[in-house]
PDB file of C-alpha atoms in Angstrom:
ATOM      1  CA  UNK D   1     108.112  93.101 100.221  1.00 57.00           C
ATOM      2  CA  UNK D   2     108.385  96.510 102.210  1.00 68.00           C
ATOM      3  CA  UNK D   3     111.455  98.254 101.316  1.00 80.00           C
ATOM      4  CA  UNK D   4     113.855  98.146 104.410  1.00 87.00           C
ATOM      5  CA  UNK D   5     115.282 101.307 106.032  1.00 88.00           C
ATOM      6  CA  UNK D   6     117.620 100.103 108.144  1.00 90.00           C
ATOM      7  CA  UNK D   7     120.713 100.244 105.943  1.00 91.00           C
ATOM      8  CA  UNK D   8     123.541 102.699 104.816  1.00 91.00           C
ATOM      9  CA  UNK D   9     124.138 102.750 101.047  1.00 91.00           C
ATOM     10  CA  UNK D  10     128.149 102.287 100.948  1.00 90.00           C
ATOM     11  CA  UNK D  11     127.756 102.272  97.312  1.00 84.00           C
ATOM     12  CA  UNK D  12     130.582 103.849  95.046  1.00 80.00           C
ATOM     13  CA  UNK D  13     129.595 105.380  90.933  1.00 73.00           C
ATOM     14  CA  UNK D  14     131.578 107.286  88.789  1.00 67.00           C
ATOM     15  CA  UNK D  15     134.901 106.082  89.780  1.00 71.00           C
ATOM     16  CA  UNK D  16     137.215 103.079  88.323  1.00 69.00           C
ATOM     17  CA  UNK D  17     136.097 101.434  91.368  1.00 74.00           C
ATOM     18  CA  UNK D  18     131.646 101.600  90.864  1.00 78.00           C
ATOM     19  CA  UNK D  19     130.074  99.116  92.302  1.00 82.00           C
ATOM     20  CA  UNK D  20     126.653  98.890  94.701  1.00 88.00           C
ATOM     21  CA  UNK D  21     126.935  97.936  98.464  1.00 91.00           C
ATOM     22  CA  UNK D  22     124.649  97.931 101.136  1.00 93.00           C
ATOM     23  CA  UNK D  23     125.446  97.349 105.221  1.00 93.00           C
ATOM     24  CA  UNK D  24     122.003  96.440 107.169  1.00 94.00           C
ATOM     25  CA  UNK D  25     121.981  97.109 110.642  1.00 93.00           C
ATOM     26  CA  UNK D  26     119.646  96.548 113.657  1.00 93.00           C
ATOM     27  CA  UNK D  27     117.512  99.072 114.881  1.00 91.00           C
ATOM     28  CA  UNK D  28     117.416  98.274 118.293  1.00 90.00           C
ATOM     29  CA  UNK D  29     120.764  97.843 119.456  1.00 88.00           C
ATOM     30  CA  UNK D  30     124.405  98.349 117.729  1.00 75.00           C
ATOM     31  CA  UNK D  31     125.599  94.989 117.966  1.00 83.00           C
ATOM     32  CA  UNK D  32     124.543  93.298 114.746  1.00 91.00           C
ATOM     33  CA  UNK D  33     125.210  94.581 111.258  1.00 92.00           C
ATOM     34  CA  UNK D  34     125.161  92.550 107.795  1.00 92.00           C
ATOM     35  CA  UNK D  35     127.093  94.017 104.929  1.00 92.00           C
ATOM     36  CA  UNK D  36     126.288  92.495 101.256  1.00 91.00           C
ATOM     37  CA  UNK D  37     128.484  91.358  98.985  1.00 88.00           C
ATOM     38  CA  UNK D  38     129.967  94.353  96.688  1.00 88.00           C
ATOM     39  CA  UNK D  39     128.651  93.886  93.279  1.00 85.00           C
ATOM     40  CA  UNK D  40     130.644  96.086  90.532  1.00 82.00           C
ATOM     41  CA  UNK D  41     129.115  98.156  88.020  1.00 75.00           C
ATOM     42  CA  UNK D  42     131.024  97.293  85.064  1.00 66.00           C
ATOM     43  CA  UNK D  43     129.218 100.651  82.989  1.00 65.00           C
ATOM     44  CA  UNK D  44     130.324 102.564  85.376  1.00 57.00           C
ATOM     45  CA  UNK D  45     134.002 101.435  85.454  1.00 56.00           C
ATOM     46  CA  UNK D  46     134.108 101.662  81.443  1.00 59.00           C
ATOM     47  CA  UNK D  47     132.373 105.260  81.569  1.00 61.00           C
ATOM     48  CA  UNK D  48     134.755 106.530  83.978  1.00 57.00           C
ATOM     49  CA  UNK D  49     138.050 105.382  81.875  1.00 54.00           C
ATOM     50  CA  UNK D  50     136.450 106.849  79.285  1.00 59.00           C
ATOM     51  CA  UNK D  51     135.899 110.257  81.535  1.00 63.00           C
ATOM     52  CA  UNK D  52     139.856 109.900  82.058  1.00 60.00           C
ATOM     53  CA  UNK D  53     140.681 109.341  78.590  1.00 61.00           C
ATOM     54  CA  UNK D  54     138.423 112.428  77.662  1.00 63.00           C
ATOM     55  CA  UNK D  55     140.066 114.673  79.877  1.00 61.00           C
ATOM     56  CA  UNK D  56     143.377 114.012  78.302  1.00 60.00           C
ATOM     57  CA  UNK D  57     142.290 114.523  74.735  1.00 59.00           C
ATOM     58  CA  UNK D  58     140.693 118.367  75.489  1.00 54.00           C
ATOM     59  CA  UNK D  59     138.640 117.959  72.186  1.00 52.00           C
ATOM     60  CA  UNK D  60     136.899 114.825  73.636  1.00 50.00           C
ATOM     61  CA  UNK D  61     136.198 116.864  76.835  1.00 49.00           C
ATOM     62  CA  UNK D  62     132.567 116.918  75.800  1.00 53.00           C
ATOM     63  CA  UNK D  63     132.500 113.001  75.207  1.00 49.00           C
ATOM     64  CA  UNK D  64     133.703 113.303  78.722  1.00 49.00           C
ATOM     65  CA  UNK D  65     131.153 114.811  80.008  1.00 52.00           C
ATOM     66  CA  UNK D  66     128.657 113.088  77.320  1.00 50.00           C
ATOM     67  CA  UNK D  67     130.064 109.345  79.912  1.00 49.00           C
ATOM     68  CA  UNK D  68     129.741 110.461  82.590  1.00 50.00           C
ATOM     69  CA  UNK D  69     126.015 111.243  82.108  1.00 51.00           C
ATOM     70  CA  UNK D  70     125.233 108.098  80.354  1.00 49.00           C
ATOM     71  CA  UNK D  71     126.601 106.152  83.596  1.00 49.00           C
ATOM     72  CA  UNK D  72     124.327 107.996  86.186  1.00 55.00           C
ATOM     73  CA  UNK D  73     121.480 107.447  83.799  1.00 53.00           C
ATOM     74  CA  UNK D  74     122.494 103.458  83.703  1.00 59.00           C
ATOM     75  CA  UNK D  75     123.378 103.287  87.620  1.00 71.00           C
ATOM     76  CA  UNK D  76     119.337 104.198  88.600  1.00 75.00           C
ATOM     77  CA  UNK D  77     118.201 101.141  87.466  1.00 80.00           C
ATOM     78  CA  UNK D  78     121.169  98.568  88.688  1.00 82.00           C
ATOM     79  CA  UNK D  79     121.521 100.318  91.980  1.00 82.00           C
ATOM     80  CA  UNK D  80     117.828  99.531  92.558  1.00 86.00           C
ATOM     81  CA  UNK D  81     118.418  95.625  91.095  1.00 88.00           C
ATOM     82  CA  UNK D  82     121.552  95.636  93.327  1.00 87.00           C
ATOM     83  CA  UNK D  83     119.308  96.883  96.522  1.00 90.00           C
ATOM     84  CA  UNK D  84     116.403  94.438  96.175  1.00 91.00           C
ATOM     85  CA  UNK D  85     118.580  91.582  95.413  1.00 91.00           C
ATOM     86  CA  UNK D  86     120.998  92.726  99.013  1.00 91.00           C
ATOM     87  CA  UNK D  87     117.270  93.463 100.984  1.00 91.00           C
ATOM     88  CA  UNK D  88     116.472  89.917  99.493  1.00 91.00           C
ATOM     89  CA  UNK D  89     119.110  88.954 101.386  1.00 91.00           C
ATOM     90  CA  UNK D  90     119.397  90.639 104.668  1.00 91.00           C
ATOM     91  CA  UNK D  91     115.740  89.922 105.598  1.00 90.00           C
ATOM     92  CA  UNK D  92     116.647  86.728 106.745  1.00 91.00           C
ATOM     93  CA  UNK D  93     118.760  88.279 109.354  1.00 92.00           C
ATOM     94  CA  UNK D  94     115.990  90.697 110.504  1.00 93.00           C
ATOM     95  CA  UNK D  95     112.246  91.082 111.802  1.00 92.00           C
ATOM     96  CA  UNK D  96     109.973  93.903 111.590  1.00 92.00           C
ATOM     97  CA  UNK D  97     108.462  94.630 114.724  1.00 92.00           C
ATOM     98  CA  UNK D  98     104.897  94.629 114.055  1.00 92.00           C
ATOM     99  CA  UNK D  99     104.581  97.377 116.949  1.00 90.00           C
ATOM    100  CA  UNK D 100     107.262 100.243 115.994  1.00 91.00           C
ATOM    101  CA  UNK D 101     108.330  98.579 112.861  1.00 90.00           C
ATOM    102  CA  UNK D 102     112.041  98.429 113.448  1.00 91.00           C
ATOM    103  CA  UNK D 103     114.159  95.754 111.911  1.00 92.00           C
ATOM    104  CA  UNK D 104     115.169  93.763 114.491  1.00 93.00           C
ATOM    105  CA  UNK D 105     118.318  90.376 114.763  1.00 93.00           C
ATOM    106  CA  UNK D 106     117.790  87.491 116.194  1.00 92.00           C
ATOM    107  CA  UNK D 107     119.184  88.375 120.019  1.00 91.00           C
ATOM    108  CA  UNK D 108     116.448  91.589 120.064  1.00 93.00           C
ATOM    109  CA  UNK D 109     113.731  89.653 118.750  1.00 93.00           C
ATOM    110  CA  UNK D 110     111.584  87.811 121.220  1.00 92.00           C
ATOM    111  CA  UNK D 111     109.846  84.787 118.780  1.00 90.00           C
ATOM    112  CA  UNK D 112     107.361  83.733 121.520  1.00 90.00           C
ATOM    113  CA  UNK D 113     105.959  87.206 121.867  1.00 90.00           C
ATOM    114  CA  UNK D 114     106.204  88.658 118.220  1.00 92.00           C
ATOM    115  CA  UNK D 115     108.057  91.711 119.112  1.00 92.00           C
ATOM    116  CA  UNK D 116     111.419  93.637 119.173  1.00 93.00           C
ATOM    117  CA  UNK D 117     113.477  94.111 123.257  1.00 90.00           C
ATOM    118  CA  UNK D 118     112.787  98.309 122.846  1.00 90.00           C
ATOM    119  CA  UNK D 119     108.973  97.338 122.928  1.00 91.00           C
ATOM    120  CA  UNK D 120     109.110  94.670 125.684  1.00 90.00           C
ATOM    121  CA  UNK D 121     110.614  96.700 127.591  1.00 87.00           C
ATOM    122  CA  UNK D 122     108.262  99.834 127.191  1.00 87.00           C
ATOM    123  CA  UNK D 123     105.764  97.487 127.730  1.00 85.00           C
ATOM    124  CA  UNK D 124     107.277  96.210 131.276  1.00 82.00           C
ATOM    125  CA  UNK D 125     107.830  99.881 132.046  1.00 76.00           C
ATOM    126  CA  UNK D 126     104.065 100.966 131.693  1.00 72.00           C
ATOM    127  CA  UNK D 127     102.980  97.668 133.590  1.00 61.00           C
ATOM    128  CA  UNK D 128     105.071  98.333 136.518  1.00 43.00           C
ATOM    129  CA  UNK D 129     107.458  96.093 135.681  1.00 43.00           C
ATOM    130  CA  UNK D 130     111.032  97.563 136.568  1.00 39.00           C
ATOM    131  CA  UNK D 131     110.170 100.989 135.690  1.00 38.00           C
ATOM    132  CA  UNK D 132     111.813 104.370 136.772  1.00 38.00           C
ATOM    133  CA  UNK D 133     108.538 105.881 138.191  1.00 40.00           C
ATOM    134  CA  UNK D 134     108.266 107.886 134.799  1.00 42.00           C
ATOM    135  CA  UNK D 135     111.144 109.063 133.755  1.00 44.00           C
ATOM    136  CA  UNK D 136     110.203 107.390 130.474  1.00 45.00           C
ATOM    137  CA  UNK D 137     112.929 104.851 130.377  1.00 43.00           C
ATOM    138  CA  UNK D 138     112.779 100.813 131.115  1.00 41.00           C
ATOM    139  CA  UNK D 139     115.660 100.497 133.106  1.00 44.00           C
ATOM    140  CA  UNK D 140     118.980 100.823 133.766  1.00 45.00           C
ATOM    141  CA  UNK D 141     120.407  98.474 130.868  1.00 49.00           C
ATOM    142  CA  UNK D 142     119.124 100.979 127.982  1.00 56.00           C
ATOM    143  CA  UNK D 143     121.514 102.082 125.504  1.00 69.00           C
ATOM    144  CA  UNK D 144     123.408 104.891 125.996  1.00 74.00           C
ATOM    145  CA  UNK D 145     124.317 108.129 123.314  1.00 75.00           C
ATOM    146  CA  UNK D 146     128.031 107.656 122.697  1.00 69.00           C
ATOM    147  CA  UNK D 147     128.166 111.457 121.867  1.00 69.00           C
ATOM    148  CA  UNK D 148     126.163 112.981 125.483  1.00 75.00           C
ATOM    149  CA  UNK D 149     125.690 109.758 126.824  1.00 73.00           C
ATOM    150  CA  UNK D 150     122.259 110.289 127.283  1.00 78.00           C
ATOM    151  CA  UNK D 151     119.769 107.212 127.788  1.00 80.00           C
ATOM    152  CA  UNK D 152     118.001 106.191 124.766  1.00 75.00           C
ATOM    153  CA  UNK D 153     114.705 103.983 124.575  1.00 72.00           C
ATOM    154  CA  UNK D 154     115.958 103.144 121.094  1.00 73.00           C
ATOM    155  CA  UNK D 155     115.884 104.874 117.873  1.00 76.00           C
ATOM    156  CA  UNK D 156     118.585 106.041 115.409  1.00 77.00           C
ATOM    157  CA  UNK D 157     119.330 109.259 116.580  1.00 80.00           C
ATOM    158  CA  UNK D 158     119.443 111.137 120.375  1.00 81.00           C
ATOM    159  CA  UNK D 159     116.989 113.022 121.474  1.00 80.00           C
ATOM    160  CA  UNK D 160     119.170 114.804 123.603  1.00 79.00           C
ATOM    161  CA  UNK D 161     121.939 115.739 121.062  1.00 81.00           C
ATOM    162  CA  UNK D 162     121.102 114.161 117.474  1.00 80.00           C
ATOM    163  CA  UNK D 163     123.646 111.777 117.402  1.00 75.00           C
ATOM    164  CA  UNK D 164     123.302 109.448 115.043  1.00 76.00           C
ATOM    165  CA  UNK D 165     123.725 106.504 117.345  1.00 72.00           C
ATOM    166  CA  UNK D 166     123.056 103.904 114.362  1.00 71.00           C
ATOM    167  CA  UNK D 167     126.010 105.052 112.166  1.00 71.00           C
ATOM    168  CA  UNK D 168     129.301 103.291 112.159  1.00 71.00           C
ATOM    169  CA  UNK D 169     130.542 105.539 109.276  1.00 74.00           C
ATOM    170  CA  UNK D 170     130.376 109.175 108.015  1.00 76.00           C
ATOM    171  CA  UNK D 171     130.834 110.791 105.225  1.00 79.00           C
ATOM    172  CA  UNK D 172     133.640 113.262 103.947  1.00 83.00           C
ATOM    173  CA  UNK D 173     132.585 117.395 103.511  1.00 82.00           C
ATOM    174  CA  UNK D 174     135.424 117.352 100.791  1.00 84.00           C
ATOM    175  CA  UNK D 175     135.285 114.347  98.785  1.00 86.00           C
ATOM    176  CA  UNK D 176     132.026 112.443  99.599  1.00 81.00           C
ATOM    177  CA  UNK D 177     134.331 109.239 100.967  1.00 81.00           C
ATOM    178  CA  UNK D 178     133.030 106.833 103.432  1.00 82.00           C
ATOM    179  CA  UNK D 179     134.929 106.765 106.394  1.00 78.00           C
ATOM    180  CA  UNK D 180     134.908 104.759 109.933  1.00 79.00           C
ATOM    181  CA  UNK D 181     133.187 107.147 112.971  1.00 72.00           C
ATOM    182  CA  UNK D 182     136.585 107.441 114.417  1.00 72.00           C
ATOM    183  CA  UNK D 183     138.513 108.847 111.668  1.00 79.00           C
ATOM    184  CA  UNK D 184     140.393 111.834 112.323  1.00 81.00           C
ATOM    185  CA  UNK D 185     141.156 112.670 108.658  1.00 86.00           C
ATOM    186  CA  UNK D 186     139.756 111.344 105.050  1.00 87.00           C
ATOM    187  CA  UNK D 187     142.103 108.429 103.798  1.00 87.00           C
ATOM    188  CA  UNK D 188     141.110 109.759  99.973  1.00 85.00           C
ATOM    189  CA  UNK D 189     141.897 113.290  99.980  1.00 89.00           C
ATOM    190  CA  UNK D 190     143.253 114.641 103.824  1.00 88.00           C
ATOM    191  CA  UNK D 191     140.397 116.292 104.917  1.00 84.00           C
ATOM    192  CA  UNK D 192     140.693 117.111 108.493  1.00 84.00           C
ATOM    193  CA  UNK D 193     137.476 116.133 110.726  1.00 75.00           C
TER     194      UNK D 193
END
């Protein structure tokens, strides 16, 4: 099996909380996304009491240190079980368009034809079909930037202002947190956005 790009790694290590997630989303349009179930990563829990322990005894600090190590080392392999084992999974809610290869869901997938909606609808633009006399997009129904509101012919990001148009979360500067798009300030440690 091809490995899948269409997915955001939500995936946590180091902390009390470790564990390996991955959220699958469709390439063509931001309706459909399918989150896998979160599967801990019990070293990684035990390593990081251990880190806390550590840092309260200050001669253990290099045992600290020593855990910590020893559960990034041990997290490589899992993380990469835990990803096949969620792409496993989420291809059954996803095609791969044999023409662009984008993953595609069920309501932008067109089974009679074999293909995703963004190339049907390039294709109807270069026939003729509905197109804006080459302006380069298929109609008016494409999908909009929600930063510049630009029109996009699909594609994760803008290619008027980089907007990652895909992307229903982003990460904190400060801390590294996964946060919603709309967040005004990090729910872990305050940052400011």
């Amino acid at each position: 099996m091809t490995r899948m790009k269409n997915y955001r790694d939500l995936s946590t290590t180091g902390t009390l909380s470790a564990g390996f997630q991955f959220e699958f989303y469709c390439q063509c349009c931001d309706g459909f996304t399918w989150r896998s179930t979160f599967k801990p990563h019990r070293v990684g829990q035990v390593s990081a009491w251990l880190s806390r322990l550590a840092t309260l005894a200050s001669d253990l600090s290099k045992a600290g240190r020593a855990t910590g190590i020893f559960a990034d080392a041990g997290s490589r392999g899992a993380h990469d079980e835990a990803f096949e084992a969620a792409q496993a999974q989420a291809s059954r809610y996803f095609h791969q368009c044999p023409t662009c290869t984008k993953q595609a869901c069920e309501d932008c997938w067109d089974e009679n034809r074999g293909e995703c909606a963004v190339c049907l609808k390039q294709q109807a633009g270069r026939g003729g079909q509905g197109g804006h006399g080459g302006d380069g997009y298929a109609d008016d129904t494409t999908h909009r930037c929600p930063n510049c509101q630009a029109p996009s012919t699909g594609g994760r990001f803008c290619h008027e202002c980089g907007f990652d148009t895909a992307s229903t979360h982003k990460g904190c500067p400060s801390c590294g947190s996964v946060m919603p798009r709309a967040a005004r300030f990090c729910t872990d440690c305050g940052h400011g956005f």
